[in-house]
Structures are given as C-alpha cells and as structure tokens.
PDB file of C-alpha atoms and ligand atoms in Angstrom:
ATOM      1  CA  UNK A 234     -35.795 140.285  55.997  1.00  0.00           C
ATOM      2  CA  UNK A 235     -35.570 137.881  53.110  1.00  0.00           C
ATOM      3  CA  UNK A 236     -37.093 134.439  52.789  1.00  0.00           C
ATOM      4  CA  UNK A 237     -33.729 132.849  53.552  1.00  0.00           C
ATOM      5  CA  UNK A 238     -33.695 134.112  57.089  1.00  0.00           C
ATOM      6  CA  UNK A 239     -37.334 134.647  58.030  1.00  0.00           C
ATOM      7  CA  UNK A 240     -38.499 132.369  60.829  1.00  0.00           C
ATOM      8  CA  UNK A 241     -41.367 130.033  60.058  1.00  0.00           C
ATOM      9  CA  UNK A 242     -44.709 131.772  60.245  1.00  0.00           C
ATOM     10  CA  UNK A 243     -46.800 131.059  63.299  1.00  0.00           C
ATOM     11  CA  UNK A 244     -50.371 130.989  62.098  1.00  0.00           C
ATOM     12  CA  UNK A 245     -53.286 129.488  64.051  1.00  0.00           C
ATOM     13  CA  UNK A 246     -53.091 126.281  62.045  1.00  0.00           C
ATOM     14  CA  UNK A 247     -49.312 125.891  62.301  1.00  0.00           C
ATOM     15  CA  UNK A 248     -49.280 126.418  66.063  1.00  0.00           C
ATOM     16  CA  UNK A 249     -48.651 123.185  67.919  1.00  0.00           C
ATOM     17  CA  UNK A 250     -51.062 122.548  70.729  1.00  0.00           C
ATOM     18  CA  UNK A 251     -49.378 119.541  72.342  1.00  0.00           C
ATOM     19  CA  UNK A 252     -45.678 119.533  73.269  1.00  0.00           C
ATOM     20  CA  UNK A 253     -45.186 123.079  72.022  1.00  0.00           C
ATOM     21  CA  UNK A 254     -41.558 122.862  73.184  1.00  0.00           C
ATOM     22  CA  UNK A 255     -40.981 120.487  70.270  1.00  0.00           C
ATOM     23  CA  UNK A 256     -41.757 123.187  67.714  1.00  0.00           C
ATOM     24  CA  UNK A 257     -38.809 124.425  65.650  1.00  0.00           C
ATOM     25  CA  UNK A 258     -39.284 127.898  64.264  1.00  0.00           C
ATOM     26  CA  UNK A 259     -35.999 128.211  62.413  1.00  0.00           C
ATOM     27  CA  UNK A 260     -36.537 128.047  58.652  1.00  0.00           C
ATOM     28  CA  UNK A 261     -33.166 126.304  58.315  1.00  0.00           C
ATOM     29  CA  UNK A 262     -34.549 123.362  60.291  1.00  0.00           C
ATOM     30  CA  UNK A 263     -37.478 123.085  57.869  1.00  0.00           C
ATOM     31  CA  UNK A 264     -35.011 122.934  55.014  1.00  0.00           C
ATOM     32  CA  UNK A 265     -32.934 120.288  56.776  1.00  0.00           C
ATOM     33  CA  UNK A 266     -35.997 118.122  57.360  1.00  0.00           C
ATOM     34  CA  UNK A 267     -37.084 118.474  53.728  1.00  0.00           C
ATOM     35  CA  UNK A 268     -33.627 117.943  52.269  1.00  0.00           C
ATOM     36  CA  UNK A 269     -33.046 114.815  54.340  1.00  0.00           C
ATOM     37  CA  UNK A 270     -36.403 113.251  53.410  1.00  0.00           C
ATOM     38  CA  UNK A 271     -37.086 110.915  50.524  1.00  0.00           C
ATOM     39  CA  UNK A 272     -40.845 111.167  50.094  1.00  0.00           C
ATOM     40  CA  UNK A 273     -43.613 113.472  51.174  1.00  0.00           C
ATOM     41  CA  UNK A 274     -47.338 112.954  51.608  1.00  0.00           C
ATOM     42  CA  UNK A 275     -49.689 115.271  49.735  1.00  0.00           C
ATOM     43  CA  UNK A 276     -53.100 115.773  51.300  1.00  0.00           C
ATOM     44  CA  UNK A 277     -55.780 117.255  49.085  1.00  0.00           C
ATOM     45  CA  UNK A 278     -59.567 117.209  48.779  1.00  0.00           C
ATOM     46  CA  UNK A 279     -60.397 115.654  45.404  1.00  0.00           C
ATOM     47  CA  UNK A 280     -64.028 115.395  44.289  1.00  0.00           C
ATOM     48  CA  UNK A 281     -65.158 116.151  47.831  1.00  0.00           C
ATOM     49  CA  UNK A 282     -63.073 113.449  49.508  1.00  0.00           C
ATOM     50  CA  UNK A 283     -59.705 113.838  51.220  1.00  0.00           C
ATOM     51  CA  UNK A 284     -56.864 111.804  49.760  1.00  0.00           C
ATOM     52  CA  UNK A 285     -53.268 111.560  50.998  1.00  0.00           C
ATOM     53  CA  UNK A 286     -50.701 110.401  48.459  1.00  0.00           C
ATOM     54  CA  UNK A 287     -47.002 109.610  48.891  1.00  0.00           C
ATOM     55  CA  UNK A 288     -44.846 111.290  46.242  1.00  0.00           C
ATOM     56  CA  UNK A 289     -41.270 112.222  45.533  1.00  0.00           C
ATOM     57  CA  UNK A 290     -40.363 115.900  45.796  1.00  0.00           C
ATOM     58  CA  UNK A 291     -37.655 118.464  45.320  1.00  0.00           C
ATOM     59  CA  UNK A 292     -36.963 121.882  46.790  1.00  0.00           C
ATOM     60  CA  UNK A 293     -35.814 125.092  45.172  1.00  0.00           C
ATOM     61  CA  UNK A 294     -35.272 127.743  47.840  1.00  0.00           C
ATOM     62  CA  UNK A 295     -38.679 128.218  49.415  1.00  0.00           C
ATOM     63  CA  UNK A 296     -40.659 126.330  46.790  1.00  0.00           C
ATOM     64  CA  UNK A 297     -41.497 122.652  47.003  1.00  0.00           C
ATOM     65  CA  UNK A 298     -42.074 120.722  43.779  1.00  0.00           C
ATOM     66  CA  UNK A 299     -43.975 117.465  43.377  1.00  0.00           C
ATOM     67  CA  UNK A 300     -44.447 115.546  40.164  1.00  0.00           C
ATOM     68  CA  UNK A 301     -46.773 112.887  38.828  1.00  0.00           C
ATOM     69  CA  UNK A 302     -48.683 111.718  35.799  1.00  0.00           C
ATOM     70  CA  UNK A 303     -50.509 114.508  33.992  1.00  0.00           C
ATOM     71  CA  UNK A 304     -53.599 112.281  34.438  1.00  0.00           C
ATOM     72  CA  UNK A 305     -53.091 112.173  38.234  1.00  0.00           C
ATOM     73  CA  UNK A 306     -56.493 113.130  39.664  1.00  0.00           C
ATOM     74  CA  UNK A 307     -55.114 114.404  42.962  1.00  0.00           C
ATOM     75  CA  UNK A 308     -52.645 116.689  41.162  1.00  0.00           C
ATOM     76  CA  UNK A 309     -55.367 118.118  38.951  1.00  0.00           C
ATOM     77  CA  UNK A 310     -57.570 118.610  42.015  1.00  0.00           C
ATOM     78  CA  UNK A 311     -54.725 120.336  43.859  1.00  0.00           C
ATOM     79  CA  UNK A 312     -54.221 123.018  41.199  1.00  0.00           C
ATOM     80  CA  UNK A 313     -55.199 126.320  42.811  1.00  0.00           C
ATOM     81  CA  UNK A 314     -56.441 124.527  45.938  1.00  0.00           C
ATOM     82  CA  UNK A 315     -55.337 124.554  49.562  1.00  0.00           C
ATOM     83  CA  UNK A 316     -53.270 121.458  50.266  1.00  0.00           C
ATOM     84  CA  UNK A 317     -51.189 120.050  53.087  1.00  0.00           C
ATOM     85  CA  UNK A 318     -47.855 118.276  52.575  1.00  0.00           C
ATOM     86  CA  UNK A 319     -45.949 116.407  55.267  1.00  0.00           C
ATOM     87  CA  UNK A 320     -42.436 114.974  55.456  1.00  0.00           C
ATOM     88  CA  UNK A 321     -41.628 112.581  58.298  1.00  0.00           C
ATOM     89  CA  UNK A 322     -38.413 111.051  59.589  1.00  0.00           C
ATOM     90  CA  UNK A 323     -38.644 108.318  62.195  1.00  0.00           C
ATOM     91  CA  UNK A 324     -35.461 108.473  64.267  1.00  0.00           C
ATOM     92  CA  UNK A 325     -36.253 105.957  66.977  1.00  0.00           C
ATOM     93  CA  UNK A 326     -38.829 103.829  68.723  1.00  0.00           C
ATOM     94  CA  UNK A 327     -39.213 104.975  72.305  1.00  0.00           C
ATOM     95  CA  UNK A 328     -40.047 102.089  74.624  1.00  0.00           C
ATOM     96  CA  UNK A 329     -41.350 103.275  77.964  1.00  0.00           C
ATOM     97  CA  UNK A 330     -42.069 101.342  81.131  1.00  0.00           C
ATOM     98  CA  UNK A 331     -45.775 101.978  80.681  1.00  0.00           C
ATOM     99  CA  UNK A 332     -47.640 101.302  77.454  1.00  0.00           C
ATOM    100  CA  UNK A 333     -49.145 104.787  77.725  1.00  0.00           C
ATOM    101  CA  UNK A 334     -45.753 106.541  77.545  1.00  0.00           C
ATOM    102  CA  UNK A 335     -44.415 104.777  74.454  1.00  0.00           C
ATOM    103  CA  UNK A 336     -43.450 107.221  71.758  1.00  0.00           C
ATOM    104  CA  UNK A 337     -41.405 107.860  68.639  1.00  0.00           C
ATOM    105  CA  UNK A 338     -38.372 110.087  68.103  1.00  0.00           C
ATOM    106  CA  UNK A 339     -38.950 112.032  64.925  1.00  0.00           C
ATOM    107  CA  UNK A 340     -38.475 115.116  62.820  1.00  0.00           C
ATOM    108  CA  UNK A 341     -41.528 116.137  60.853  1.00  0.00           C
ATOM    109  CA  UNK A 342     -42.722 119.047  58.768  1.00  0.00           C
ATOM    110  CA  UNK A 343     -46.263 120.092  57.946  1.00  0.00           C
ATOM    111  CA  UNK A 344     -46.710 122.591  55.116  1.00  0.00           C
ATOM    112  CA  UNK A 345     -49.937 124.391  54.213  1.00  0.00           C
ATOM    113  CA  UNK A 346     -50.477 126.390  51.068  1.00  0.00           C
ATOM    114  CA  UNK A 347     -52.121 126.814  47.720  1.00  0.00           C
ATOM    115  CA  UNK A 348     -50.665 124.444  45.149  1.00  0.00           C
ATOM    116  CA  UNK A 349     -50.312 125.317  41.484  1.00  0.00           C
ATOM    117  CA  UNK A 350     -49.686 123.178  38.434  1.00  0.00           C
ATOM    118  CA  UNK A 351     -46.522 124.636  36.876  1.00  0.00           C
ATOM    119  CA  UNK A 352     -47.063 125.714  33.266  1.00  0.00           C
ATOM    120  CA  UNK A 353     -43.761 127.357  32.405  1.00  0.00           C
ATOM    121  CA  UNK A 354     -41.664 124.795  30.524  1.00  0.00           C
ATOM    122  CA  UNK A 355     -38.322 125.998  31.902  1.00  0.00           C
ATOM    123  CA  UNK A 356     -39.629 125.838  35.470  1.00  0.00           C
ATOM    124  CA  UNK A 357     -41.085 122.365  34.834  1.00  0.00           C
ATOM    125  CA  UNK A 358     -37.721 121.165  33.518  1.00  0.00           C
ATOM    126  CA  UNK A 359     -35.877 122.644  36.484  1.00  0.00           C
ATOM    127  CA  UNK A 360     -38.397 121.146  38.931  1.00  0.00           C
ATOM    128  CA  UNK A 361     -38.053 117.663  37.424  1.00  0.00           C
ATOM    129  CA  UNK A 362     -34.290 117.958  37.642  1.00  0.00           C
ATOM    130  CA  UNK A 363     -34.556 118.931  41.314  1.00  0.00           C
ATOM    131  CA  UNK A 364     -36.920 116.052  42.097  1.00  0.00           C
ATOM    132  CA  UNK A 365     -34.645 113.540  40.334  1.00  0.00           C
ATOM    133  CA  UNK A 366     -31.498 114.859  41.993  1.00  0.00           C
ATOM    134  CA  UNK A 367     -33.214 115.030  45.367  1.00  0.00           C
ATOM    135  CA  UNK A 368     -33.486 111.235  45.378  1.00  0.00           C
ATOM    136  CA  UNK A 369     -30.138 110.529  43.694  1.00  0.00           C
ATOM    137  CA  UNK A 370     -27.911 113.612  43.481  1.00  0.00           C
ATOM    138  CA  UNK A 371     -26.282 113.765  40.042  1.00  0.00           C
ATOM    139  CA  UNK A 372     -28.778 111.406  38.413  1.00  0.00           C
ATOM    140  CA  UNK A 373     -30.431 113.970  36.109  1.00  0.00           C
ATOM    141  CA  UNK A 374     -27.239 114.715  34.231  1.00  0.00           C
ATOM    142  CA  UNK A 375     -26.330 111.027  34.003  1.00  0.00           C
ATOM    143  CA  UNK A 376     -29.637 109.768  32.566  1.00  0.00           C
ATOM    144  CA  UNK A 377     -31.378 110.405  29.246  1.00  0.00           C
ATOM    145  CA  UNK A 378     -33.281 113.685  29.297  1.00  0.00           C
ATOM    146  CA  UNK A 379     -37.099 113.676  28.968  1.00  0.00           C
ATOM    147  CA  UNK A 380     -38.649 113.772  25.505  1.00  0.00           C
ATOM    148  CA  UNK A 381     -41.411 116.207  24.589  1.00  0.00           C
ATOM    149  CA  UNK A 382     -43.887 113.337  24.917  1.00  0.00           C
ATOM    150  CA  UNK A 383     -42.568 112.381  28.360  1.00  0.00           C
ATOM    151  CA  UNK A 384     -42.717 116.020  29.473  1.00  0.00           C
ATOM    152  CA  UNK A 385     -46.346 116.211  28.308  1.00  0.00           C
ATOM    153  CA  UNK A 386     -47.160 113.082  30.330  1.00  0.00           C
ATOM    154  CA  UNK A 387     -45.753 114.669  33.489  1.00  0.00           C
ATOM    155  CA  UNK A 388     -47.436 117.196  35.752  1.00  0.00           C
ATOM    156  CA  UNK A 389     -45.463 119.371  38.148  1.00  0.00           C
ATOM    157  CA  UNK A 390     -47.025 120.931  41.222  1.00  0.00           C
ATOM    158  CA  UNK A 391     -45.470 123.805  43.158  1.00  0.00           C
ATOM    159  CA  UNK A 392     -46.126 124.770  46.757  1.00  0.00           C
ATOM    160  CA  UNK A 393     -44.601 127.776  48.558  1.00  0.00           C
ATOM    161  CA  UNK A 394     -42.889 126.989  51.840  1.00  0.00           C
ATOM    162  CA  UNK A 395     -44.493 129.995  53.472  1.00  0.00           C
ATOM    163  CA  UNK A 396     -46.746 128.474  56.098  1.00  0.00           C
ATOM    164  CA  UNK A 397     -45.155 125.488  57.765  1.00  0.00           C
ATOM    165  CA  UNK A 398     -44.425 123.912  61.099  1.00  0.00           C
ATOM    166  CA  UNK A 399     -41.644 121.606  62.210  1.00  0.00           C
ATOM    167  CA  UNK A 400     -41.836 119.336  65.213  1.00  0.00           C
ATOM    168  CA  UNK A 401     -38.926 117.352  66.621  1.00  0.00           C
ATOM    169  CA  UNK A 402     -38.917 114.767  69.400  1.00  0.00           C
ATOM    170  CA  UNK A 403     -35.634 113.479  70.772  1.00  0.00           C
ATOM    171  CA  UNK A 404     -34.566 111.636  73.871  1.00  0.00           C
ATOM    172  CA  UNK A 405     -35.695 108.996  76.248  1.00  0.00           C
ATOM    173  CA  UNK A 406     -39.154 107.869  77.319  1.00  0.00           C
ATOM    174  CA  UNK A 407     -40.968 110.192  79.673  1.00  0.00           C
ATOM    175  CA  UNK A 408     -42.279 107.743  82.226  1.00  0.00           C
ATOM    176  CA  UNK A 409     -44.256 108.552  85.302  1.00  0.00           C
ATOM    177  CA  UNK A 410     -41.624 108.654  88.112  1.00  0.00           C
ATOM    178  CA  UNK A 411     -43.685 106.079  89.980  1.00  0.00           C
ATOM    179  CA  UNK A 412     -42.975 103.639  87.122  1.00  0.00           C
ATOM    180  CA  UNK A 413     -39.170 103.950  87.318  1.00  0.00           C
ATOM    181  CA  UNK A 414     -38.982 101.064  89.804  1.00  0.00           C
ATOM    182  CA  UNK A 415     -40.806  98.649  87.492  1.00  0.00           C
ATOM    183  CA  UNK A 416     -38.898  95.640  86.108  1.00  0.00           C
ATOM    184  CA  UNK A 417     -39.534  96.784  82.557  1.00  0.00           C
ATOM    185  CA  UNK A 418     -36.773  97.681  80.089  1.00  0.00           C
ATOM    186  CA  UNK A 419     -37.018 101.249  78.826  1.00  0.00           C
ATOM    187  CA  UNK A 420     -35.051 103.144  76.226  1.00  0.00           C
ATOM    188  CA  UNK A 421     -34.772 104.008  72.569  1.00  0.00           C
ATOM    189  CA  UNK A 422     -34.387 101.753  69.542  1.00  0.00           C
ATOM    190  CA  UNK A 423     -32.686 104.067  67.002  1.00  0.00           C
ATOM    191  CA  UNK A 424     -33.793 103.999  63.377  1.00  0.00           C
ATOM    192  CA  UNK A 425     -31.435 104.830  60.523  1.00  0.00           C
ATOM    193  CA  UNK A 426     -32.235 104.942  56.818  1.00  0.00           C
ATOM    194  CA  UNK A 427     -29.480 103.236  54.872  1.00  0.00           C
ATOM    195  CA  UNK A 428     -29.091 102.180  51.266  1.00  0.00           C
ATOM    196  CA  UNK A 429     -28.018  98.644  50.405  1.00  0.00           C
ATOM    197  CA  UNK A 430     -25.475  97.505  47.838  1.00  0.00           C
ATOM    198  CA  UNK A 431     -26.525  98.684  44.339  1.00  0.00           C
ATOM    199  CA  UNK A 432     -28.056  95.852  42.283  1.00  0.00           C
ATOM    200  CA  UNK A 433     -27.444  96.168  38.522  1.00  0.00           C
ATOM    201  CA  UNK A 434     -30.329  95.590  36.128  1.00  0.00           C
ATOM    202  CA  UNK A 435     -29.874  92.088  34.619  1.00  0.00           C
ATOM    203  CA  UNK A 436     -30.145  93.756  31.208  1.00  0.00           C
ATOM    204  CA  UNK A 437     -27.341  96.224  31.967  1.00  0.00           C
ATOM    205  CA  UNK A 438     -24.443  95.887  29.528  1.00  0.00           C
ATOM    206  CA  UNK A 439     -21.450  94.461  31.378  1.00  0.00           C
ATOM    207  CA  UNK A 440     -19.063  97.211  30.351  1.00  0.00           C
ATOM    208  CA  UNK A 441     -21.115  99.889  32.130  1.00  0.00           C
ATOM    209  CA  UNK A 442     -19.505 100.520  35.535  1.00  0.00           C
ATOM    210  CA  UNK A 443     -21.232 101.637  38.700  1.00  0.00           C
ATOM    211  CA  UNK A 444     -21.323 105.444  38.459  1.00  0.00           C
ATOM    212  CA  UNK A 445     -19.957 107.591  41.250  1.00  0.00           C
ATOM    213  CA  UNK A 446     -23.315 109.219  41.979  1.00  0.00           C
ATOM    214  CA  UNK A 447     -24.892 105.804  42.728  1.00  0.00           C
ATOM    215  CA  UNK A 448     -21.889 104.666  44.768  1.00  0.00           C
ATOM    216  CA  UNK A 449     -21.941 107.974  46.677  1.00  0.00           C
ATOM    217  CA  UNK A 450     -25.665 107.630  47.422  1.00  0.00           C
ATOM    218  CA  UNK A 451     -25.193 104.086  48.670  1.00  0.00           C
ATOM    219  CA  UNK A 452     -22.269 104.908  50.957  1.00  0.00           C
TER     220      UNK A 452
HETATM  221  C1  FAD B 169     -43.742 109.344  63.300  1.00  0.00           C
HETATM  222  C2  FAD B 169     -44.732 110.057  64.183  1.00  0.00           C
HETATM  223  C3  FAD B 169     -45.633 109.324  64.958  1.00  0.00           C
HETATM  224  C4  FAD B 169     -46.565 109.978  65.766  1.00  0.00           C
HETATM  225  N1  FAD B 169     -47.464 109.236  66.468  1.00  0.00           N
HETATM  226  C5  FAD B 169     -48.437 109.852  67.170  1.00  0.00           C
HETATM  227  C6  FAD B 169     -49.482 109.112  67.796  1.00  0.00           C
HETATM  228  O1  FAD B 169     -49.527 107.887  67.723  1.00  0.00           O
HETATM  229  N2  FAD B 169     -50.427 109.789  68.481  1.00  0.00           N
HETATM  230  C7  FAD B 169     -50.415 111.158  68.565  1.00  0.00           C
HETATM  231  O2  FAD B 169     -51.318 111.738  69.173  1.00  0.00           O
HETATM  232  N3  FAD B 169     -49.443 111.881  67.994  1.00  0.00           N
HETATM  233  C8  FAD B 169     -48.482 111.267  67.291  1.00  0.00           C
HETATM  234  N4  FAD B 169     -47.512 112.007  66.657  1.00  0.00           N
HETATM  235  C9  FAD B 169     -47.519 113.476  66.852  1.00  0.00           C
HETATM  236  C10 FAD B 169     -48.527 114.093  65.917  1.00  0.00           C
HETATM  237  O3  FAD B 169     -47.920 114.297  64.650  1.00  0.00           O
HETATM  238  C11 FAD B 169     -49.043 115.442  66.427  1.00  0.00           C
HETATM  239  O4  FAD B 169     -47.961 116.302  66.678  1.00  0.00           O
HETATM  240  C12 FAD B 169     -49.900 115.331  67.666  1.00  0.00           C
HETATM  241  O5  FAD B 169     -50.820 114.275  67.571  1.00  0.00           O
HETATM  242  C13 FAD B 169     -50.817 116.506  67.843  1.00  0.00           C
HETATM  243  O6  FAD B 169     -50.142 117.629  68.190  1.00  0.00           O
HETATM  244  P1  FAD B 169     -50.957 118.988  68.324  1.00  0.00           P
HETATM  245  O7  FAD B 169     -52.166 118.796  69.178  1.00  0.00           O
HETATM  246  O8  FAD B 169     -50.024 120.067  68.687  1.00  0.00           O
HETATM  247  O9  FAD B 169     -51.382 119.186  66.833  1.00  0.00           O
HETATM  248  P2  FAD B 169     -52.637 119.859  66.298  1.00  0.00           P
HETATM  249  O10 FAD B 169     -53.178 120.836  67.259  1.00  0.00           O
HETATM  250  O11 FAD B 169     -53.551 118.803  65.799  1.00  0.00           O
HETATM  251  O12 FAD B 169     -51.964 120.585  65.089  1.00  0.00           O
HETATM  252  C14 FAD B 169     -51.715 121.991  65.091  1.00  0.00           C
HETATM  253  C15 FAD B 169     -50.649 122.267  64.093  1.00  0.00           C
HETATM  254  O13 FAD B 169     -49.410 121.874  64.644  1.00  0.00           O
HETATM  255  C16 FAD B 169     -48.564 121.439  63.606  1.00  0.00           C
HETATM  256  N5  FAD B 169     -48.139 120.053  63.889  1.00  0.00           N
HETATM  257  C17 FAD B 169     -48.756 119.129  64.617  1.00  0.00           C
HETATM  258  N6  FAD B 169     -48.053 117.983  64.631  1.00  0.00           N
HETATM  259  C18 FAD B 169     -46.969 118.202  63.867  1.00  0.00           C
HETATM  260  C19 FAD B 169     -45.893 117.387  63.502  1.00  0.00           C
HETATM  261  N7  FAD B 169     -45.764 116.111  63.912  1.00  0.00           N
HETATM  262  N8  FAD B 169     -44.929 117.917  62.714  1.00  0.00           N
HETATM  263  C20 FAD B 169     -44.999 119.189  62.286  1.00  0.00           C
HETATM  264  N9  FAD B 169     -46.021 120.016  62.606  1.00  0.00           N
HETATM  265  C21 FAD B 169     -46.995 119.511  63.408  1.00  0.00           C
HETATM  266  C22 FAD B 169     -49.356 121.480  62.317  1.00  0.00           C
HETATM  267  O14 FAD B 169     -49.058 122.676  61.624  1.00  0.00           O
HETATM  268  C23 FAD B 169     -50.778 121.472  62.803  1.00  0.00           C
HETATM  269  O15 FAD B 169     -51.671 122.052  61.904  1.00  0.00           O
HETATM  270  C24 FAD B 169     -46.582 111.393  65.836  1.00  0.00           C
HETATM  271  C25 FAD B 169     -45.671 112.121  65.062  1.00  0.00           C
HETATM  272  C26 FAD B 169     -44.769 111.467  64.236  1.00  0.00           C
HETATM  273  C27 FAD B 169     -43.840 112.277  63.396  1.00  0.00           C
END
C-alpha cells in the first residue's frame, strides 16, 4: 500500500475520545482539509514553554511545509522536535435551543510528528513555491523570485503527514428532545470564506492589469 492510499494511522494520541463518529480516516479527506485551508497553527515547546503560532503552509504529497524567518525562535526550537500542527475550517455556527448544546460545524485536522528544518536548497525552493502557490495559485511564477539573501533569511520546516486525525461536524443542533418545544430559534448560521474585490497598491503602475491568477482567486 502506498502513502497515497493508506488510511490515516490510528495511534493512541490520534484517536478521538468524544464524538468518535466524527473521525475521518480517509487520507484523501486530510488532504482536502489541508488544501482548502489558508493557515495552520504550529504548536511547539520552545525553551520549556508551549507556543502556538499561526503560519502559512504548503503541501507536497504527504509532507507539510511551513516557512518563517530564519531567526524565528519557534522554528529553530521545532527542528528535530515533536510538534503538533492544526488546520481548522469553521463551516457554521450551530445555535441550539439550550446554551449547553450550542456547537460549531467544522472540518479540522491535527497532525503530530517530528519537524525538521529543510537544508537542501532545491527542496527549500520547491517548498517556498508550494507555500506561495497554496495561498494564491500561480503567484510564484508571476512574482520576482527570491534572492540568495532572501533565501538565507527564510527557514523552511517540513513535517510528514504520517500521524494525523481529521474530525468533521456537520448538521443541525443536537438538542435534548425535551427542549424541542421551547420558543427558541434553533439552526445553523453557515460560514463561508470569500475573497473581496482585489485592491491595487496605490504605487502600482497604471498600465499593469489585474492578473488572471488574482482574479481567479477572488472569484
Ligand atoms: C472550530 C472548533 C471549535 C470547537 N469548540 C470546542 C469547544 O468549545 N469545546 C470542546 O470541548 N470542543 C470543541 N471543539 C472540538 C475539539 O477540537 C475536540 O475535538 C474536543 O474538545 C475533544 O475531543 P476528544 O476528547 O476526542 O479529543 P482528545 O481526546 O482531547 O484528543 C484525542 C485526539 O483526537 C484528535 N482530535 C481531537 N479533536 C480533534 C479535532 N477537532 N480535529 C482533528 N482531530 C482531533 C487529536 O488527534 C487528539 O490528539 C471544537 C472544534 C473546532 C474545530
């Protein structure tokens, strides 16, 4: 079985305890959650204290890449260390009849693994391209490429997508049946992530048109 088709591993720490029916074990669902996300949160113990940082990311097969300043303390601390990365989509606010039963519709991924600062220059270049294109597909090729100095100022962290869990909640509030007769509105307020109209930099030369990759991202 290759990594493309293997189900997500079920290790003690990736086994959901509550609402186990919301676990998704298909690796394709993990990829969908990651590919649809914009940022992740990296959790790492740095100098003895836990820190959780939001960062951009990109994916290459079953490897996740994060990037940051080469002076980023959390990245340096993460090198060779066990870390946890999460990606969360909020799909709806679930308003129940009782305060207790309020919830959120979501898709979320939790990934555990040993992170590594990428040293190979080709892999670093490829990772930065993936991270850039993850946010705006086609942007890497359209923008100026990094200089040697800019590459040196950038750290790239890799994390294998080997040990991960995905949890998905959909649907309506789960109220106590005794509450169904209450005069309280119940239902779901859907959440969608949308991009607004692109706003050109005031310093942009007038003859430069809106490129297709920005228009495509915004539509
Ligand atoms: C947007 C959002 C809001 C939430 N709000 C709340 C809240 O207010 N209160 C609350 O108790 N819970 C909330 N949750 C659910 C929460 O993330 C946990 O799933 C839950 O608290 C604990 O589940 P558990 O006991 O199975 O997890 P644990 O037993 O603590 O975790 C066991 C393992 O299950 C996996 N796991 C647990 N949760 C997730 C997840 N969400 N996604 C992917 N893998 C997971 C991890 O691998 C974890 O190591 C929220 C989730 C999301 C996405």
